[in-house]
Every structure is written in structure tokens, then in C-alpha cells.
Coordinates of C-alpha atoms and ligand atoms in Angstrom, one line a residue:
X22 CA 0.0 0.0 0.0
X23 CA 1.3 3.5 -0.9
X24 CA 2.7 6.0 1.5
X25 CA -0.1 8.3 0.7
X26 CA -2.8 6.0 2.1
X27 CA -0.7 5.4 5.2
X28 CA -0.3 9.1 5.8
X29 CA -4.0 9.5 5.5
X30 CA -4.4 6.7 8.0
X31 CA -2.1 8.3 10.5
X32 CA -3.9 11.7 10.2
X33 CA -7.4 10.3 10.5
X34 CA -6.5 7.9 13.3
X35 CA -5.3 10.6 15.5
X36 CA -8.2 13.0 15.2
X37 CA -10.9 10.6 15.3
X38 CA -12.4 11.5 18.7
X39 CA -14.5 14.6 18.0
X40 CA -17.8 13.3 16.6
X41 CA -21.2 14.6 17.5
X42 CA -22.9 11.2 18.1
X43 CA -22.3 9.8 21.5
X44 CA -19.4 7.3 21.3
X45 CA -19.2 4.3 23.5
X46 CA -16.2 3.5 25.7
X47 CA -13.6 1.5 23.8
X48 CA -14.3 -2.1 24.2
X49 CA -11.2 -4.2 23.7
X50 CA -11.1 -7.7 22.3
X51 CA -10.9 -9.1 25.8
X52 CA -11.0 -7.6 29.3
X53 CA -9.3 -7.6 32.7
X54 CA -11.5 -10.6 33.8
X55 CA -10.4 -12.7 30.9
X56 CA -6.7 -12.2 31.2
X57 CA -4.1 -9.9 32.8
X58 CA -2.6 -9.4 29.4
X59 CA -5.7 -7.6 27.9
X60 CA -3.8 -4.4 27.4
X61 CA -1.1 -6.2 25.4
X62 CA -3.1 -8.5 23.2
X63 CA -6.6 -7.1 23.0
X64 CA -6.1 -3.4 22.1
X65 CA -4.4 -0.5 23.7
X66 CA -1.4 1.6 22.7
X67 CA 1.2 -1.1 22.1
X68 CA -0.7 -3.0 19.4
X69 CA -1.7 0.4 17.9
X70 CA 1.9 1.5 17.7
X71 CA 3.2 -1.8 16.2
X72 CA 0.6 -1.6 13.5
X73 CA 0.8 2.0 12.7
X74 CA 4.5 1.6 12.2
X75 CA 3.9 -1.6 10.2
X76 CA 6.6 -3.6 12.0
X77 CA 5.0 -6.8 10.7
X78 CA 3.3 -7.4 7.3
X79 CA 0.9 -9.7 9.0
X80 CA -0.8 -8.0 12.0
X81 CA -1.3 -11.4 13.6
X82 CA 2.4 -12.0 14.2
X83 CA 2.7 -9.4 17.0
X84 CA -0.4 -10.6 19.0
X85 CA 0.8 -14.2 18.7
X86 CA 4.2 -13.5 20.3
X87 CA 4.6 -14.7 23.9
X88 CA 5.8 -12.3 26.6
X89 CA 9.2 -12.7 28.3
X90 CA 8.0 -10.9 31.5
X91 CA 4.6 -10.3 33.1
X92 CA 2.0 -8.2 31.2
X93 CA 2.1 -5.5 33.9
X94 CA 5.9 -5.2 33.7
X95 CA 5.8 -5.1 29.9
X96 CA 3.0 -2.5 29.8
X97 CA 4.8 -0.3 32.4
X98 CA 8.1 -0.5 30.4
X99 CA 6.2 0.5 27.2
X100 CA 4.6 3.5 29.0
X101 CA 8.0 4.5 30.4
X102 CA 9.8 4.4 27.0
X103 CA 7.0 5.5 24.7
X104 CA 4.0 6.6 26.8
X105 CA 4.8 10.4 26.6
X106 CA 5.0 10.3 22.7
X107 CA 2.2 10.5 20.2
X108 CA 2.1 7.1 18.5
X109 CA 3.2 8.6 15.2
X110 CA 6.3 10.1 16.8
X111 CA 7.6 6.8 18.1
X112 CA 10.8 5.7 16.4
X113 CA 10.1 2.4 14.7
X114 CA 13.6 1.1 15.3
X115 CA 13.3 1.7 19.0
X116 CA 9.9 0.1 19.0
X117 CA 11.2 -3.0 17.2
X118 CA 14.0 -3.3 19.7
X119 CA 11.5 -3.0 22.6
X120 CA 9.5 -5.8 21.0
X121 CA 12.7 -8.0 20.7
X122 CA 13.6 -7.3 24.3
X123 CA 10.1 -8.1 25.7
X124 CA 8.6 -10.8 23.4
X125 CA 9.5 -14.2 22.2
X126 CA 9.3 -15.5 18.6
X127 CA 5.9 -16.4 17.2
X128 CA 5.0 -20.1 17.3
X129 CA 6.9 -20.8 20.6
X130 CA 3.6 -21.3 22.5
X131 CA 2.6 -24.5 20.7
X132 CA 4.3 -27.8 19.8
X133 CA 3.6 -30.0 16.9
X134 CA 2.3 -33.5 17.5
X135 CA 1.1 -36.8 16.0
X136 CA -2.5 -37.6 16.9
X137 CA -2.5 -40.8 19.0
X138 CA -5.1 -42.5 16.8
X139 CA -3.6 -41.6 13.4
X140 CA -2.9 -44.5 11.0
X141 CA -1.5 -44.4 7.5
X142 CA -4.3 -46.6 5.8
X143 CA -7.7 -46.2 7.5
X144 CA -10.0 -49.0 6.3
X145 CA -12.8 -46.5 5.3
X146 CA -10.4 -44.6 3.0
X147 CA -8.9 -47.8 1.6
X148 CA -12.4 -48.9 0.6
X149 CA -12.7 -46.0 -1.9
X150 CA -12.8 -47.7 -5.3
X151 CA -11.7 -44.9 -7.5
X152 CA -7.8 -44.9 -7.3
X153 CA -7.5 -41.1 -7.8
X154 CA -10.0 -40.3 -5.1
X155 CA -8.5 -42.9 -2.8
X156 CA -5.0 -41.3 -3.3
X157 CA -6.5 -37.9 -2.6
X158 CA -8.2 -39.1 0.6
X159 CA -4.9 -40.6 1.8
X160 CA -3.2 -37.2 1.1
X161 CA -5.7 -35.5 3.3
X162 CA -5.1 -38.2 5.9
X163 CA -1.4 -37.2 5.9
X164 CA -2.3 -33.6 6.6
X165 CA -3.6 -34.4 10.2
X166 CA 0.0 -35.0 11.2
X167 CA 1.1 -31.6 9.9
X168 CA -1.8 -29.7 11.5
X169 CA -1.8 -31.4 14.9
X170 CA -0.9 -28.9 17.6
X171 CA -0.7 -28.9 21.4
X172 CA -0.4 -25.9 23.7
X173 CA 3.2 -25.8 25.0
X174 CA 3.5 -26.9 28.7
X175 CA 5.1 -23.6 29.6
X176 CA 1.8 -21.8 28.9
X177 CA 0.1 -23.6 31.8
X178 CA 2.7 -22.1 34.2
X179 CA 2.2 -18.5 33.1
X180 CA -0.9 -18.2 31.0
X181 CA -0.9 -14.4 31.4
X182 CA 2.2 -14.2 29.2
X183 CA 0.5 -15.8 26.2
X184 CA -2.4 -14.9 23.9
X185 CA -3.0 -18.6 23.3
X186 CA -5.7 -20.1 25.7
X187 CA -4.4 -23.2 27.4
X188 CA -6.1 -26.4 26.2
X189 CA -5.8 -29.9 27.7
X190 CA -5.9 -31.9 24.5
X191 CA -4.1 -32.0 21.2
X192 CA -6.1 -30.4 18.3
X193 CA -6.0 -29.9 14.6
X194 CA -5.5 -26.3 13.5
X195 CA -6.7 -24.9 10.2
X196 CA -3.0 -24.2 9.3
X197 CA -0.8 -21.4 8.0
X198 CA -1.2 -18.3 10.2
X199 CA -4.1 -20.0 12.0
X200 CA -2.1 -21.9 14.6
X201 CA -4.9 -22.2 17.1
X202 CA -8.1 -24.1 17.5
X203 CA -10.9 -22.5 15.5
X204 CA -14.6 -23.0 16.3
X205 CA -16.6 -23.6 13.1
X206 CA -13.5 -24.9 11.2
X207 CA -13.5 -27.7 13.7
X208 CA -16.8 -29.0 12.4
X209 CA -15.4 -29.9 9.0
X210 CA -12.1 -31.0 10.5
X211 CA -14.1 -33.4 12.7
X212 CA -16.0 -34.8 9.6
X213 CA -12.6 -35.5 8.0
X214 CA -11.2 -37.0 11.2
X215 CA -14.2 -39.3 11.5
X216 CA -13.6 -40.4 7.8
X217 CA -10.0 -41.2 8.9
X218 CA -11.4 -43.2 11.8
X219 CA -9.8 -40.8 14.3
X220 CA -12.6 -41.0 17.0
X221 CA -10.4 -40.1 19.9
X222 CA -9.0 -37.0 18.3
X223 CA -12.5 -36.0 17.3
X224 CA -13.6 -36.4 20.9
X225 CA -10.7 -34.3 22.1
X226 CA -11.4 -31.5 19.6
X227 CA -15.0 -31.4 21.1
X228 CA -13.7 -31.6 24.7
X229 CA -11.3 -28.7 24.0
X230 CA -14.3 -26.6 22.7
X231 CA -16.4 -27.7 25.7
X232 CA -13.7 -26.4 28.0
X233 CA -14.3 -22.9 26.5
X234 CA -18.0 -23.1 27.4
X235 CA -17.0 -24.1 31.0
X236 CA -14.6 -21.2 31.3
X237 CA -16.4 -18.4 29.4
X238 CA -20.0 -19.5 28.9
X239 CA -19.6 -19.7 25.1
X240 CA -17.2 -20.8 22.4
X241 CA -15.0 -17.9 21.1
X242 CA -14.1 -17.5 17.4
X243 CA -10.8 -19.3 18.2
X244 CA -8.4 -20.2 21.0
X245 CA -6.6 -16.9 21.6
X246 CA -7.6 -14.2 24.1
X247 CA -8.2 -11.6 21.4
X248 CA -11.1 -13.8 20.1
X249 CA -13.0 -13.7 23.4
X250 CA -15.6 -11.0 22.5
X251 CA -17.1 -12.9 19.6
X252 CA -18.1 -16.4 18.6
X253 CA -18.4 -18.3 15.3
X254 CA -21.3 -20.1 13.6
X255 CA -22.8 -22.4 16.3
X256 CA -21.9 -25.9 15.3
X257 CA -20.9 -27.4 18.6
X258 CA -24.1 -29.6 18.9
X259 CA -23.7 -30.6 15.2
X260 CA -20.1 -31.8 15.9
X261 CA -21.3 -33.9 18.8
X262 CA -24.0 -35.3 16.5
X263 CA -21.5 -36.3 13.8
X264 CA -19.3 -37.9 16.5
X265 CA -22.4 -39.8 17.8
X266 CA -23.4 -41.0 14.3
X267 CA -19.9 -42.5 13.9
X268 CA -19.4 -44.0 17.3
X269 CA -22.9 -44.4 18.9
X270 CA -21.2 -43.3 22.2
X271 CA -24.2 -42.2 24.3
X272 CA -22.1 -41.5 27.4
X273 CA -20.3 -38.8 25.6
X274 CA -23.5 -37.1 24.7
X275 CA -24.9 -37.4 28.2
X276 CA -21.8 -35.9 29.7
X277 CA -21.8 -33.0 27.4
X278 CA -25.5 -32.2 27.5
X279 CA -25.2 -29.5 30.2
X280 CA -22.6 -27.7 28.1
X281 CA -24.6 -27.9 24.9
X282 CA -27.5 -26.3 26.8
X283 CA -25.2 -23.6 28.2
X284 CA -23.9 -22.7 24.7
X285 CA -27.4 -22.6 23.4
X286 CA -28.3 -20.1 26.2
X287 CA -25.5 -17.8 25.0
X288 CA -27.1 -17.6 21.5
X289 CA -30.5 -17.1 23.1
X290 CA -29.4 -14.4 25.6
X291 CA -26.7 -12.6 23.6
X292 CA -27.6 -13.0 19.9
X293 CA -31.4 -13.2 19.7
X294 CA -34.1 -10.5 19.3
X295 CA -37.8 -10.3 18.9
X296 CA -39.3 -8.8 15.7
X297 CA -42.9 -8.5 15.0
X298 CA -44.3 -8.7 11.5
X299 CA -48.1 -8.1 11.0
X300 CA -48.7 -8.5 14.6
X301 CA -46.9 -11.8 15.0
X302 CA -43.7 -12.1 17.1
X303 CA -40.7 -14.0 15.9
X304 CA -37.4 -14.8 17.6
X305 CA -34.5 -14.2 15.2
X306 CA -30.8 -14.2 15.6
X307 CA -27.9 -12.1 14.4
X308 CA -24.2 -12.1 14.4
X309 CA -22.5 -9.5 16.6
X310 CA -19.5 -8.8 18.8
X311 CA -18.9 -7.0 22.0
X312 CA -15.8 -5.2 20.6
X313 CA -15.7 -1.8 18.9
X314 CA -12.0 -1.4 17.9
X315 CA -9.9 -2.9 15.1
X316 CA -9.3 -6.6 15.4
X317 CA -5.7 -6.9 16.8
X318 CA -4.9 -9.8 14.4
X319 CA -6.0 -7.7 11.4
X320 CA -5.4 -4.2 12.8
X321 CA -4.0 -2.6 9.6
X322 CA -6.7 -4.0 7.4
X323 CA -9.5 -2.8 9.7
X324 CA -8.1 0.7 10.0
X325 CA -7.7 0.8 6.2
X326 CA -11.4 -0.1 5.8
X327 CA -12.3 2.7 8.3
X328 CA -10.1 5.3 6.5
X329 CA -11.6 4.4 3.1
X330 CA -15.1 4.3 4.3
X331 CA -17.5 7.2 4.9
X332 CA -17.4 7.1 8.7
X333 CA -16.9 10.6 10.1
X334 CA -17.6 10.3 13.8
X335 CA -16.1 8.1 16.5
X336 CA -19.5 6.4 17.0
X337 CA -19.7 5.5 13.3
X338 CA -16.2 4.1 13.5
X339 CA -17.0 2.0 16.5
X340 CA -20.1 0.6 14.7
X341 CA -17.9 -0.2 11.7
X342 CA -15.4 -2.1 13.8
X343 CA -18.2 -4.0 15.5
X344 CA -19.7 -4.9 12.1
X345 CA -16.3 -6.2 10.9
X346 CA -15.9 -8.3 14.0
X347 CA -19.5 -9.5 13.7
X348 CA -18.7 -10.6 10.1
X349 CA -15.7 -12.5 11.5
X350 CA -18.2 -14.1 14.0
X351 CA -20.3 -15.2 11.0
X352 CA -17.4 -17.1 9.4
X353 CA -18.4 -15.4 6.2
X354 CA -15.6 -12.8 6.3
X355 CA -16.0 -11.2 4.1
X356 CA -19.0 -12.0 2.0
X357 CA -21.0 -9.4 0.1
X358 CA -24.0 -10.6 2.0
X359 CA -22.9 -8.2 4.8
X360 CA -22.4 -5.2 2.5
X361 CA -25.1 -2.5 2.2
X362 CA -24.2 -1.9 -1.4
X363 CA -23.7 -5.6 -2.1
X364 CA -20.2 -4.8 -3.5
X365 CA -17.7 -3.3 -1.2
X366 CA -16.5 -4.0 2.3
X367 CA -16.5 -0.3 3.1
X368 CA -20.3 -0.5 3.5
X369 CA -20.3 -3.4 5.9
X370 CA -23.4 -3.5 8.2
X371 CA -23.4 -7.1 9.6
X372 CA -25.3 -6.2 12.8
X373 CA -28.2 -4.6 10.8
X374 CA -28.9 -8.0 9.1
X375 CA -30.9 -10.9 10.4
X376 CA -29.4 -13.9 8.5
X377 CA -31.9 -16.7 8.0
X378 CA -29.0 -19.2 8.1
X379 CA -28.5 -18.6 11.8
Ligands
NAG428 C1 6.8 -7.4 3.9 O1 6.4 -7.6 2.6 C2 7.3 -7.0 1.6 C3 6.6 -7.0 0.3 O2 6.0 -8.3 0.0 C4 8.6 -7.6 1.7 O3 9.5 -7.1 0.8 C5 9.2 -7.5 3.1 O4 10.4 -8.2 3.2 C6 8.2 -8.0 4.1 N1 8.6 -7.7 5.5 C7 8.6 -8.5 6.5 C8 9.1 -7.9 7.8 O5 8.2 -9.6 6.4
NAG429 C1 -17.4 -42.5 25.2 O1 -17.3 -41.3 25.8 C2 -16.8 -41.4 27.1 C3 -16.7 -40.0 27.8 O2 -17.9 -39.3 27.7 C4 -15.4 -41.9 27.1 O3 -14.9 -42.0 28.4 C5 -15.3 -43.2 26.4 O4 -14.0 -43.6 26.2 C6 -16.0 -43.1 25.0 N1 -16.0 -44.5 24.4 C7 -15.4 -44.8 23.3 C8 -15.6 -46.2 22.8 O5 -14.7 -44.0 22.7
NAG430 C1 -24.0 -12.1 27.3 O1 -24.9 -11.1 27.8 C2 -24.7 -10.9 29.2 C3 -25.7 -9.8 29.6 O2 -27.0 -10.1 29.1 C4 -23.3 -10.4 29.5 O3 -23.2 -10.2 30.9 C5 -22.3 -11.4 29.0 O4 -21.0 -10.9 29.2 C6 -22.5 -11.7 27.6 N1 -21.6 -12.8 27.2 C7 -20.8 -12.7 26.2 C8 -19.9 -13.8 26.0 O5 -20.9 -11.8 25.4
NAG431 C1 -28.6 -5.8 -2.8 O1 -29.1 -7.1 -3.2 C2 -30.5 -7.3 -2.7 C3 -30.9 -8.7 -3.0 O2 -30.6 -9.1 -4.3 C4 -31.4 -6.3 -3.3 O3 -32.7 -6.5 -2.8 C5 -30.9 -4.9 -3.0 O4 -31.7 -3.9 -3.6 C6 -29.5 -4.7 -3.4 N1 -29.0 -3.4 -2.9 C7 -28.3 -2.6 -3.6 C8 -27.9 -1.3 -2.9 O5 -28.0 -2.8 -4.7

């Protein structure tokens, strides 16, 4: 992206607080109750500075880096070095050396693994008659070994130093920059695992997601703290159904029933509304998010959308950021179905739409 656009971004970002409509308080991507590191990973000045100075091409790199020291020590050190400066006046070289002094390399919070129940030639796949399709299925089967991840044991000692949320069991990640457990992606991953006869790994994927419901009352978009103010399409119950169809394990369903109900309550309480049409009341659902700032893992992209869009007040910007996060909750990020003009992301209005799919 050209320097001109970035200059524009800097200038707009720093005067954006004088709108007429009443703005809300900033709602970060996680809060003090979720984690002590909310000011590092979920919003705040450090993530803004890193992204405005474009230290990393991929915004997600910074928020996936583990801390060397406690979040409080790191935040105070940042404020001491840079707190008196406007973000645009921070020297990027100094900022980069601050990051190197206080953070560890990305990826050091997880280990790779081999799923315990993986086998090279699952019977179900070997029974595929077409040799080309069978070869393809066996290739997919190989991928489970590449995408198997486990939260590093160090994370359990100092969870506040990591954006990754500790999980007991191994899991299959979507891959690439998505190194953590994702909610609706897991549904299709589990269908694949079941085809590979990996019943134990499927159960463990489900149990990891269940642990989010126990801890937070719902399943976040994915297993990092900066995903804690939004969910993903609700497929938890469907995953358990797929597992049941393949295994007929009724104990598993009975054990998880209270958590299925608890997650359902989240959608009832936090994402439903009543509409009345011709005197009849209907309960409908929509995607939303509690946050109103750029997503830390896509910070530059979200600010760019704001700059290029027609928002002119702080309140409009907050609505835009919520609509972007809500589209991420929908899993359809970014489909034209969420755009007021049916064409451009700049007109996104996810929270104005009642999707029949939900
Ligand atoms: C960022 O991307 C540019 C262009 O693709 C590349 O030249 C540069 O090396 C990248 N920088 C980093 C830090 O990865
Ligand atoms: C069925 O689920 C229970 C836990 O709910 C588990 O202990 C058991 O191992 C499962 N049975 C099989 C055959 O996987
Ligand atoms: C759901 O809504 C309740 C208030 O109705 C709120 O206290 C709670 O934090 C919300 N939960 C999530 C995960 O957004
Ligand atoms: C967007 O598409 C819908 C459905 O096809 C249509 O009803 C609506 O008029 C379109 N809106 C614009 C601004 O083109």
C-alpha cells in the first residue's frame, strides 16, 4: 500500500475522537477478567503503535508472540519508554528493539504432535474404489500429522504471558497463520477426522471446545484471548451429533448435554431478538461482537477499511469495527451478504442484518 494512504491513516486515526454522536467507551477484544494481558493482546497503545509503524506485514504476528515478562511489567516498560509520545512520533527502530527485548518469537507457544489414533491406511479410505479419489483421501489423511498442535506446557505455568488459551488436549488447527483451534472450522475438520477413523482425536477436539464453554459460557471464534468477544457459527451440537453417528457413544452425549445447553443459552441471551411482522412475534438471531476497535490480528486491514469508508464520527467508527468483528463471527468474512451496497467491504453492516441461516 502506498505511503499516501498510510499518511491518511495516521492523520485520521489521531483526530478521530471529535464526533457529534455519542461514542461508547472503547471495548477491547478481551477484558481484565479474561486475562491480565488484555492491554497487550486485545487493544491498547502497544498494538496500535506496532501496526501504525507496520513492524510486521501480518498484523497477527505481534499478537501471537509470547511475553518474556509479566504483562504488567511489559505495559509499564512500554509506557516509560513511549507513553509520553504520540504514536506517530515513536521511532520504529526503538519500538522494534523494545519488542525484541520483551517478546519471544511467534509459534513458541505451541508444539507439533502426531495424533494418538492416526494411522496411514484407514479402512474406510482404503475402501474407496476410484484410485484417484483414494489417493486424494490418503493425502488429506497425511495432513492431520502436519496440523496437529498442542499448547506448550510452559503456557500452563504463566498463562498471562501468552495470547493462546491453554487447552488440555491435542487439536487440529486450520493451518498457515491459523495456529490455534478455530470454532466452526473444527466442524469440517471433525468430519474429516471421522472419515480417517480418528474417533479419539475428534472427541478431544470437542472436549477442548467444551472447556471454553465451561470457562467463558460460550465458544470464542478461536483459542486466543483476542477472540473472546465474539463467537463463530454455532456448530458445537452438530459436531457432537457427527461424532455420535460415527461412534454411537451415548455416554459422551450425556456428559456434554449441560454444556450444549449452556452454549445454546448464549445464543438465546446474547444474539437473539424479537421482531414483529403483521402482529406476529418472531425470535430471530444475528451475528454480533462486544468489541468496537480494530481486530488486533487484522489491525492494519481494519483501520484501512475505516479510512476508506465514509465514517466521520467516533461512534460510526465504533459501529464499523463492531460490524467487521461480527462478520468474522459469522465465518463469512468477508461475504458481500454483509455489505449495504452488495459490493464493497466499506459499506459493511453485519449487525443490521438478520441472516436466515443462523
Ligand atoms: C513485507 O512484505 C514486503 C513485500 O512483500 C517484503 O519485501 C518485506 O520483506 C516483508 N517484510 C517483513 C518484515 O516480512
Ligand atoms: C465414550 O465417551 C466417554 C466420555 O464421555 C469416554 O470415556 C469413552 O472412552 C468413550 N467411548 C469410546 C468407545 O470412545
Ligand atoms: C452475554 O450477555 C450478558 C448480559 O446479558 C453479559 O453479561 C455477558 O457478558 C454476555 N456474554 C458474552 C460472551 O458476550
Ligand atoms: C442488494 O441485493 C439485494 C438482493 O438481491 C437487493 O434487494 C438490494 O436492492 C441490493 N442493494 C443494492 C444497494 O444494490
